[in-house]
């Protein structure tokens, strides 16, 4: 057998191997087996939904396909013909507009147009720094009152994130609509998904892919956030479209233009999320290598691609040099050092990231996709696996999409952090590949089957979409997920602007009580502990023990920084081992204050304004409530009216409340 023949046979086995791995890691609850059911605790509930609702669906559809074969065929042909008859600009405009409107509406009704995740908060404030004309701010004189987990506040003040994500949000802030940046980019991604799929698989698959992406709840919920995953998935989808153009380019000009756009898109993506960009660039690069042989025009175009990519990368390196101290040093390393790197080692919190933990992460992300991707009564990963098994003649684009999907999964399995945000966010950049593989599955299976089975297959996905979007009584549906978010505490949807406007605040200082855990966190940062050391200490002892260890450390005269972490740990652990434990007055006061009312500081921190000297200013300044320590701010903000804000109980429900500082518990 010739080498080419062997290579062809080996390549043909890739979809089958991929389907097998998806079943092992995504359908079988491997992550739960490795963690005694802790990885995805709701997975058994999801399996029940698949068995009951999905089972009923697969029982009804074959009967319908068999007994009403003629009607099903006529109906399907009529619908398909009408959808394909819609002019492409109209169809695409409608799909993109729906994605934009849906994600924007979700941002309002579910999340109050406010950031909730610490990543969102840090990048939104970093965007405000950029709008002030700076790459970073000078350290604040009282950093403990403004501390956020992902903010660097030693020597300079800025977020740990590469400059690209905050730059996108800065555009939105400049237009007074930062919350609409991601919905707009999500709509543009719909267009790119269509553009790639049309060149790879034809008009029918392209329209199905675009529609499925626009109706994808995971995409819409993440699009309703301030997260930097959305700019990267748009840039990656742009690179995918240009790759398809480059692969079939018939002129040097066309190849050069496509290559330059690929390079620019991936370069900007690198300035937002470097690892996601490197994964996409690696898979795209492999595809390009397969087309370089005997094509001098394409070989020359690689130069344009490199130049296009180096421009944004050079900007990132310059910013890194100015802020992080070295061109290739990222803010993550400033906060966490080498513990933040990819691979197997102790993570910043002292947990060993091992090969077994990486396997668990990979399985967990794929298991989450089954439900949170589409909210279907059938597992999404299972549908992709069946589609791959049905492939008779895999195309180069099938290999490309499989490669992008698996490369993204493997890369983030090697990353120590568990990335969950409204779904497996670390797989978000592979979403175009995942959605297209799902949309293509019914077409592939239909080609390999006939009669009742074929009709069942073509009806299954539309039925799943209808159930996901119209099953108002089910928790595992789009309405059910919206209900879950809207029923969460209303305090999470309160914005700083709403508080200031409702209470007519001017020249005010507002203290936000985030709770005793947050106070301890910021006290420890003030004592000079790193983010990782702080997290490890707080996970090892009770909040009362940590508070007592902080008080003991701050009472030392003269203060001693040497051995501080060891002293804090010894005191906290010794306190927790007291039998019976004695609860000091300061701890009971902490509990009393939190019972009186607490709220998240997240929406308030990025609302702070920055003056010409790079200091926090504005009509209203929002700071963390640190109890008696608040008095250190008298010399700085003593000319303002002071208030406390929290979710105090009203008629048994937490209600946002603003009260004068002197009228509240000290």
XYZ file of C-alpha atoms in Angstrom:
666
model
C 0.000 0.000 0.000
C 1.375 3.440 -0.944
C 2.186 6.045 1.688
C -0.464 8.397 0.257
C -3.071 5.646 0.557
C -2.084 4.975 4.181
C -2.241 8.680 4.987
C -5.714 8.937 3.436
C -6.973 5.989 5.475
C -5.494 7.397 8.678
C -7.066 10.783 8.014
C -10.441 9.155 7.340
C -10.359 7.648 10.839
C -10.065 11.056 12.540
C -13.846 11.770 12.692
C -14.469 8.310 14.195
C -11.763 8.802 16.811
C -13.115 12.286 17.557
C -16.639 10.898 17.997
C -15.326 8.225 20.377
C -13.482 10.829 22.478
C -16.553 13.064 22.610
C -18.597 10.142 23.916
C -16.013 9.190 26.542
C -15.342 12.739 27.750
C -18.676 14.408 27.020
C -21.512 11.880 27.244
C -20.089 9.542 29.849
C -19.804 11.561 33.103
C -16.066 11.027 33.415
C -15.499 14.268 35.339
C -18.087 13.223 37.918
C -16.508 9.795 38.272
C -13.184 11.472 39.017
C -14.674 13.867 41.598
C -17.390 11.790 43.292
C -20.058 13.730 41.430
C -18.824 17.228 42.314
C -17.678 18.411 38.865
C -21.141 18.809 37.287
C -23.623 18.223 40.074
C -26.706 18.713 37.910
C -25.662 16.138 35.302
C -27.932 13.353 36.600
C -30.875 15.771 36.282
C -29.839 16.498 32.687
C -29.692 12.778 31.945
C -33.232 12.430 33.257
C -34.378 15.213 30.916
C -32.710 13.466 27.970
C -34.304 10.172 28.924
C -37.810 11.543 29.480
C -38.199 14.531 27.144
C -35.586 13.480 24.592
C -36.820 9.888 24.710
C -40.400 11.014 24.107
C -39.231 13.161 21.207
C -37.376 10.253 19.606
C -40.441 8.095 20.089
C -42.874 10.567 18.512
C -40.764 11.743 15.564
C -40.205 8.282 13.977
C -43.954 7.608 14.148
C -44.674 10.948 12.534
C -41.979 10.332 9.910
C -43.383 6.898 9.107
C -47.147 7.427 9.174
C -47.098 10.939 7.717
C -44.175 10.457 5.342
C -45.710 12.340 2.444
C -46.781 15.311 4.536
C -43.411 15.464 6.287
C -41.592 15.472 2.954
C -43.848 18.149 1.484
C -43.626 20.295 4.601
C -39.845 19.999 4.859
C -39.287 20.694 1.164
C -41.561 23.733 1.285
C -39.865 25.181 4.377
C -36.374 24.522 3.004
C -37.259 26.078 -0.331
C -38.720 29.182 1.288
C -35.735 29.656 3.614
C -33.281 29.293 0.734
C -35.367 31.648 -1.402
C -34.925 34.508 1.088
C -32.231 36.852 -0.287
C -28.966 36.262 1.558
C -28.646 39.873 2.817
C -32.169 39.747 4.239
C -31.659 36.364 5.880
C -28.297 37.335 7.340
C -29.527 40.721 8.479
C -32.432 39.076 10.284
C -30.249 36.454 11.985
C -27.635 39.011 13.031
C -30.291 41.466 14.233
C -31.923 38.734 16.307
C -28.586 37.819 17.935
C -27.918 41.471 18.742
C -31.399 42.160 20.083
C -31.627 38.948 22.091
C -28.257 39.405 23.816
C -28.975 43.097 24.464
C -32.382 42.285 25.976
C -30.818 39.583 28.155
C -28.205 42.092 29.299
C -31.036 44.330 30.506
C -33.569 41.936 32.024
C -31.180 39.329 33.437
C -28.118 41.355 34.395
C -29.248 44.971 34.593
C -26.481 46.000 32.138
C -24.077 45.509 35.049
C -20.838 43.499 35.329
C -21.068 40.510 37.665
C -17.860 38.568 37.144
C -14.558 39.936 38.521
C -13.082 39.674 35.024
C -15.796 41.951 33.648
C -15.306 44.452 36.451
C -11.526 44.657 36.112
C -11.617 45.112 32.343
C -14.373 47.712 32.516
C -12.329 49.801 34.959
C -9.231 49.251 32.801
C -11.246 50.625 29.872
C -11.979 53.713 31.950
C -8.230 54.071 32.579
C -7.590 53.978 28.829
C -10.232 56.659 28.253
C -8.403 58.863 30.748
C -5.458 58.817 28.327
C -3.289 56.456 30.390
C -2.142 52.862 30.217
C -2.235 52.658 34.013
C -2.927 54.860 37.022
C -0.571 55.752 39.847
C -1.202 53.585 42.934
C -4.094 54.855 44.984
C -3.175 56.175 48.472
C -5.836 53.858 49.917
C -5.800 50.787 47.653
C -7.646 48.573 50.132
C -10.863 50.550 49.516
C -10.769 49.901 45.762
C -9.231 46.437 45.665
C -10.472 43.899 43.133
C -9.116 40.398 42.670
C -7.903 40.875 39.098
C -6.477 44.370 39.544
C -2.768 45.117 39.931
C -2.333 47.906 42.466
C 1.371 47.846 43.361
C 3.593 50.449 41.646
C 0.876 50.933 39.007
C -2.884 50.454 38.968
C -4.478 48.540 36.082
C -6.025 45.147 35.367
C -4.205 41.877 34.820
C -5.731 41.519 31.351
C -4.009 42.208 28.028
C -4.837 45.598 26.576
C -7.118 44.346 23.779
C -10.171 43.483 25.900
C -10.270 46.817 27.773
C -9.686 48.622 24.437
C -12.884 47.133 22.982
C -14.832 48.187 26.090
C -13.249 51.654 25.970
C -14.880 52.179 22.567
C -18.228 51.356 24.136
C -17.577 53.606 27.130
C -16.712 56.475 24.805
C -20.108 55.967 23.145
C -21.802 55.591 26.568
C -22.876 52.058 25.665
C -20.203 49.625 26.861
C -22.893 47.027 27.519
C -23.691 46.907 23.776
C -20.141 46.104 22.616
C -20.534 42.346 22.934
C -24.054 42.154 21.429
C -22.736 44.003 18.360
C -19.721 41.690 18.044
C -21.952 38.652 18.494
C -24.128 39.818 15.588
C -21.010 40.244 13.440
C -19.944 36.708 14.371
C -23.214 35.389 12.944
C -22.220 36.905 9.587
C -18.763 35.322 9.718
C -20.139 31.911 10.667
C -22.340 32.062 7.584
C -19.459 33.257 5.404
C -17.185 30.397 6.408
C -19.861 27.678 6.282
C -21.063 28.778 2.819
C -17.576 28.429 1.357
C -16.957 25.166 3.197
C -20.312 23.369 2.866
C -22.714 25.343 0.716
C -25.718 27.609 1.204
C -28.002 25.216 3.119
C -25.467 24.360 5.835
C -24.394 28.015 5.997
C -27.916 29.254 6.708
C -28.517 26.491 9.239
C -25.230 27.371 10.979
C -25.952 31.103 11.079
C -29.460 30.520 12.419
C -28.243 28.016 15.006
C -25.535 30.410 16.199
C -28.054 33.244 16.520
C -30.322 30.927 18.563
C -27.499 29.553 20.728
C -28.274 30.428 24.386
C -24.646 30.026 25.477
C -23.576 32.585 22.877
C -26.403 34.950 23.803
C -25.830 34.827 27.571
C -22.087 35.390 27.221
C -22.849 38.084 24.641
C -24.921 39.807 27.329
C -21.763 40.239 29.426
C -18.623 42.374 29.334
C -16.333 39.327 28.961
C -13.453 39.401 26.470
C -14.400 36.038 24.958
C -16.825 37.680 22.538
C -14.296 39.935 20.744
C -11.997 36.937 20.321
C -14.663 34.631 18.898
C -15.590 37.348 16.386
C -11.954 37.837 15.363
C -11.448 34.077 15.063
C -14.552 33.755 12.893
C -13.234 36.547 10.652
C -9.962 34.633 10.295
C -11.933 31.482 9.429
C -13.761 33.246 6.590
C -10.520 34.638 5.220
C -8.868 31.229 5.501
C -11.577 29.755 3.284
C -10.983 32.572 0.781
C -7.192 32.115 0.967
C -7.412 28.364 0.393
C -9.273 28.876 -2.904
C -7.659 32.166 -3.968
C -6.972 32.334 -7.695
C -4.794 35.433 -7.687
C -1.885 36.803 -5.678
C -3.910 39.892 -4.791
C -6.749 37.827 -3.348
C -4.345 35.607 -1.421
C -2.425 38.581 -0.028
C -5.566 40.380 1.098
C -6.989 37.296 2.803
C -3.672 36.489 4.480
C -3.247 40.050 5.744
C -6.746 39.993 7.292
C -6.053 36.589 8.882
C -2.880 37.955 10.428
C -4.528 41.166 11.617
C -7.539 39.341 13.111
C -5.401 36.810 14.961
C -2.963 39.511 16.068
C -5.755 41.585 17.608
C -7.170 38.404 19.170
C -3.721 37.774 20.690
C -3.878 41.233 22.267
C -7.189 40.224 23.893
C -6.735 36.547 24.858
C -3.284 35.236 23.876
C -3.931 31.521 24.432
C -7.164 31.480 22.394
C -5.389 33.302 19.564
C -2.454 30.889 19.610
C -4.803 27.897 19.439
C -6.683 29.359 16.466
C -3.436 30.418 14.777
C -1.975 26.933 15.197
C -4.948 25.174 13.600
C -5.237 27.761 10.817
C -1.476 27.513 10.225
C -1.678 23.744 9.768
C -4.445 24.219 7.201
C -2.337 26.755 5.327
C 0.677 24.453 5.265
C -1.371 21.898 3.335
C -1.869 24.455 0.528
C 1.621 25.914 0.251
C 3.063 23.163 -1.933
C 3.587 24.320 -5.511
C 1.872 27.674 -4.826
C 4.334 30.550 -4.889
C 1.508 33.124 -4.586
C 0.303 31.614 -1.327
C 3.860 31.300 -0.014
C 4.448 34.996 -0.665
C 1.131 35.889 0.995
C 2.362 34.487 4.292
C 4.575 37.564 4.530
C 1.492 39.799 4.463
C -0.085 37.600 7.137
C 2.950 37.911 9.396
C 3.087 41.685 8.977
C -0.654 41.997 9.647
C -0.318 39.938 12.812
C 2.789 41.659 14.117
C 1.212 45.140 14.198
C -1.256 44.465 17.065
C 1.206 42.099 18.752
C 3.838 44.863 18.737
C 1.319 47.234 20.352
C 0.599 44.635 23.038
C 4.315 44.111 23.676
C 4.842 47.866 23.987
C 2.011 48.157 26.503
C 3.370 45.143 28.419
C 6.785 46.793 28.556
C 5.299 50.033 29.888
C 3.073 48.355 32.483
C 4.390 44.868 33.275
C 8.092 45.625 32.884
C 8.833 43.330 29.925
C 7.325 42.984 26.423
C 6.310 39.343 26.801
C 5.293 39.524 30.453
C 1.533 39.513 30.986
C -0.370 40.995 33.891
C -1.324 37.508 35.057
C 2.343 36.869 35.813
C 2.664 40.167 37.684
C -0.071 39.010 40.060
C 0.661 35.296 40.251
C 4.172 34.696 38.896
C 5.055 31.411 37.196
C 2.167 29.675 38.968
C -0.128 31.139 36.323
C 1.559 29.350 33.419
C 0.160 26.513 31.328
C 0.992 22.951 32.325
C 1.260 20.770 35.404
C 2.379 22.558 38.568
C 1.061 24.136 41.753
C -1.491 26.777 40.815
C -1.588 30.233 42.476
C -3.858 28.843 45.206
C -1.558 25.965 46.092
C -3.512 23.214 44.316
C -1.577 20.829 42.101
C -2.744 20.870 38.485
C -2.117 17.263 37.472
C -2.818 15.249 34.297
C -5.836 13.710 36.042
C -7.177 17.160 36.893
C -6.686 18.215 33.275
C -8.693 15.201 32.120
C -11.411 16.149 34.593
C -11.497 19.717 33.262
C -11.786 18.544 29.648
C -14.626 16.206 30.541
C -16.374 18.837 32.660
C -16.358 21.407 29.846
C -17.773 18.922 27.338
C -20.401 17.704 29.806
C -21.527 21.296 30.380
C -21.808 21.837 26.616
C -24.467 19.127 26.431
C -26.960 21.350 28.250
C -25.713 24.934 28.379
C -24.839 25.190 24.683
C -28.382 24.922 23.299
C -30.658 23.932 26.245
C -31.898 21.041 24.102
C -33.643 17.869 25.347
C -30.914 15.913 23.511
C -27.194 16.182 24.401
C -25.391 18.488 21.969
C -22.089 16.604 22.164
C -23.927 13.377 21.341
C -25.433 14.964 18.206
C -21.982 16.092 17.050
C -20.586 12.605 17.719
C -23.330 10.927 15.665
C -22.721 13.381 12.831
C -19.000 12.589 12.826
C -19.661 8.849 12.808
C -21.946 9.289 9.766
C -19.281 11.106 7.726
C -18.471 9.060 4.643
C -15.996 11.363 2.932
C -14.626 13.914 5.406
C -13.585 17.162 3.782
C -10.603 19.318 4.744
C -13.018 21.614 6.549
C -14.320 18.758 8.682
C -10.749 18.149 9.827
C -10.294 21.867 10.445
C -13.395 22.188 12.635
C -12.544 19.035 14.572
C -9.017 20.341 15.069
C -10.208 23.723 16.339
C -12.700 22.113 18.733
C -10.212 19.650 20.203
C -7.251 22.051 20.272
C -9.284 24.538 22.306
C -10.407 21.819 24.709
C -6.887 20.424 25.200
C -5.303 23.865 25.633
C -7.652 24.827 28.434
C -7.502 21.411 30.053
C -3.805 22.209 30.517
C -4.721 25.533 32.140
C -5.073 25.362 35.913
C -8.202 27.502 36.324
C -11.731 26.097 36.122
C -13.401 28.321 33.527
C -17.157 28.381 34.023
C -19.238 31.464 33.298
C -22.787 30.892 32.022
C -21.317 27.747 30.527
C -17.828 26.418 29.731
C -16.394 29.808 28.757
C -12.964 28.438 27.904
C -14.515 26.632 24.921
C -16.229 29.800 23.711
C -13.629 30.565 21.049
C -14.370 27.202 19.420
C -18.084 28.018 19.311
C -18.214 28.626 15.527
C -16.667 25.199 14.960
C -18.979 23.548 17.495
C -22.120 25.167 16.066
C -21.219 24.366 12.447
C -20.468 20.729 13.342
C -23.873 20.554 15.032
C -25.707 22.207 12.131
C -23.951 19.942 9.633
C -24.791 16.750 11.544
C -28.405 16.358 10.248
C -27.250 16.915 6.653
C -24.533 14.271 7.012
C -26.806 11.746 8.730
C -29.567 12.375 6.176
C -27.148 11.595 3.344
C -26.243 8.296 4.996
C -29.845 7.207 5.714
C -33.205 7.006 4.001
C -36.913 6.671 4.661
C -38.179 7.010 8.228
C -34.716 7.418 9.740
C -33.851 10.233 7.351
C -37.109 12.078 8.052
C -36.608 11.673 11.808
C -33.125 13.125 11.561
C -34.145 16.236 9.644
C -37.006 16.899 12.093
C -35.010 16.321 15.296
C -32.959 19.521 15.450
C -35.803 21.925 14.578
C -37.902 20.169 17.229
C -35.088 20.594 19.781
C -34.809 24.298 18.977
C -38.566 24.807 19.396
C -38.606 22.984 22.736
C -35.590 24.948 24.009
C -37.149 28.312 23.157
C -40.848 27.627 23.811
C -40.876 25.264 26.831
C -41.749 27.965 29.372
C -42.509 25.462 32.104
C -39.160 23.682 31.945
C -36.101 24.786 33.906
C -33.784 23.374 31.231
C -34.853 25.747 28.474
C -34.125 29.278 27.386
C -37.142 30.700 29.314
C -36.110 28.601 32.313
C -32.565 29.952 32.220
C -33.845 33.524 31.905
C -36.124 32.877 34.868
C -33.174 31.594 36.905
C -31.140 34.757 36.282
C -34.011 37.191 36.824
C -34.998 35.506 40.093
C -31.536 35.993 41.523
C -31.113 38.855 43.991
C -32.328 42.153 42.490
C -29.413 43.843 44.231
C -27.130 42.325 41.594
C -28.864 44.346 38.877
C -28.552 47.710 40.629
C -26.098 50.059 38.953
C -24.127 52.957 40.375
C -25.838 55.426 38.035
C -29.257 54.245 39.253
C -28.258 54.765 42.891
C -26.860 58.245 42.220
C -29.868 59.342 40.147
C -32.519 57.941 42.486
C -30.944 59.545 45.548
C -29.828 62.747 43.810
C -26.245 62.259 44.990
C -23.634 64.986 44.555
C -20.208 65.289 46.146
C -20.832 61.999 47.949
C -18.798 59.054 49.208
C -20.722 55.773 49.183
C -19.498 52.758 51.155
C -20.488 49.336 49.821
C -20.578 46.582 52.432
C -19.559 43.429 50.563
C -19.434 41.220 53.649
C -16.839 39.932 56.080
C -15.130 37.669 53.558
C -14.489 40.644 51.271
C -13.286 42.757 54.188
C -10.803 40.084 55.208
C -9.628 39.801 51.630
C -8.850 43.489 51.390
C -7.274 43.681 54.851
C -4.875 40.910 53.784
C -4.040 42.677 50.527
C -3.332 45.819 52.510
C -0.881 43.786 54.612
C 1.013 42.978 51.415
C -0.085 39.385 50.818
C -0.258 38.199 47.225
C -3.552 37.182 45.650
C -2.601 33.507 45.807
C -1.420 33.604 49.439
C -4.570 35.461 50.458
C -6.815 32.898 48.787
C -4.972 29.968 50.389
C -5.224 31.524 53.865
C -8.933 32.242 53.515
C -9.650 28.714 52.322
C -7.725 27.179 55.228
C -9.567 28.858 58.133
C -12.903 30.383 59.092
C -13.621 34.049 58.425
C -13.574 34.753 62.163
C -10.175 33.079 62.560
C -8.779 35.064 59.632
C -10.166 38.299 61.094
C -8.564 37.556 64.476
C -5.215 36.778 62.836
C -5.401 40.090 60.951
C -6.116 42.008 64.166
C -3.234 40.255 65.916
C -0.865 41.108 63.077
C -1.855 44.769 62.853
C -1.441 45.153 66.635
C 2.274 44.320 66.458
C 4.454 47.288 67.398
C 6.584 47.991 65.555
C 4.999 46.375 62.466
C 7.003 43.482 61.019
C 6.665 42.326 57.424
C 9.155 39.447 57.684
C 7.360 36.156 58.321
C 3.934 37.818 58.116
C 2.237 35.058 56.143
C 3.482 32.347 58.519
C 2.250 34.294 61.554
C -1.170 34.871 60.004
C -1.547 31.191 59.098
C -0.415 29.916 62.507
C -2.771 32.234 64.389
C -5.793 31.487 62.178
C -5.342 27.718 62.299
C -4.710 27.777 66.062
C -7.883 29.824 66.599
C -10.012 27.370 64.618
C -8.725 24.463 66.733
C -9.933 25.954 70.033
C -12.322 23.630 71.889
C -14.858 24.955 72.540
C -14.309 27.926 70.225
C -14.634 31.362 71.697
C -16.199 33.934 69.396
C -14.733 37.405 69.978
C -16.867 40.522 69.903
C -15.333 41.694 66.611
C -16.577 38.528 64.881
C -20.123 38.878 66.180
C -20.066 42.503 65.058
C -18.984 41.397 61.580
C -21.965 39.064 61.409
C -24.323 41.767 62.700
C -23.134 44.258 60.088
C -23.598 41.762 57.277
C -27.062 40.825 58.511
C -27.959 44.513 58.426
C -27.247 44.606 54.704
C -24.598 43.800 52.119
C -24.162 44.153 48.373
C -21.657 43.412 45.642
C -19.042 46.071 44.957
C -18.661 44.800 41.381
C -21.077 47.180 39.590
C -19.840 50.193 41.570
C -16.062 49.951 41.240
C -15.836 50.633 37.452
C -18.311 53.528 37.826
C -15.667 55.597 39.620
C -14.340 58.527 37.583
C -10.676 59.415 37.077
C -9.396 62.997 37.286
C -6.574 64.673 35.354
C -3.994 63.492 37.905
C -5.099 59.870 37.602
C -6.916 59.823 40.947
C -10.412 58.609 41.770
C -12.798 61.541 41.608
C -16.240 62.520 40.339
C -19.552 63.607 41.822
C -19.881 60.234 43.591
C -17.036 57.975 44.720
C -17.786 54.336 45.543
C -15.529 52.505 48.007
C -15.575 49.298 49.996
C -16.905 49.493 53.536
C -14.088 48.367 55.840
C -15.705 49.260 59.150
C -13.664 51.344 61.574
C -10.848 51.526 59.033
C -13.087 53.844 56.965
C -11.965 56.768 59.123
C -8.598 56.933 57.339
C -10.527 58.459 54.415
C -11.575 61.549 56.426
C -8.524 63.538 55.377
C -9.123 62.706 51.725
C -12.918 62.738 51.372
C -13.987 64.603 54.505
C -15.646 67.343 52.470
C -18.141 64.870 50.963
C -21.386 63.527 52.361
C -20.904 59.907 53.442
C -23.421 57.100 52.858
C -23.679 53.346 53.279
C -25.311 51.149 50.660
C -26.533 47.586 51.109
C -29.366 45.145 50.593
C -31.350 45.642 53.770
C -34.455 43.599 54.402
C -37.762 45.177 53.436
C -40.927 43.056 53.771
C -38.733 39.984 54.068
C -36.936 40.632 50.783
C -33.543 42.295 50.271
C -33.999 45.810 48.909
C -31.278 48.249 47.873
C -30.967 50.855 50.592
C -28.845 53.988 50.914
C -28.569 55.589 54.363
C -26.431 58.378 55.824
C -23.186 57.047 57.207
C -23.835 58.330 60.739
C -27.245 56.581 60.894
C -25.845 53.119 60.062
C -24.141 50.482 62.219
C -20.467 51.342 62.653
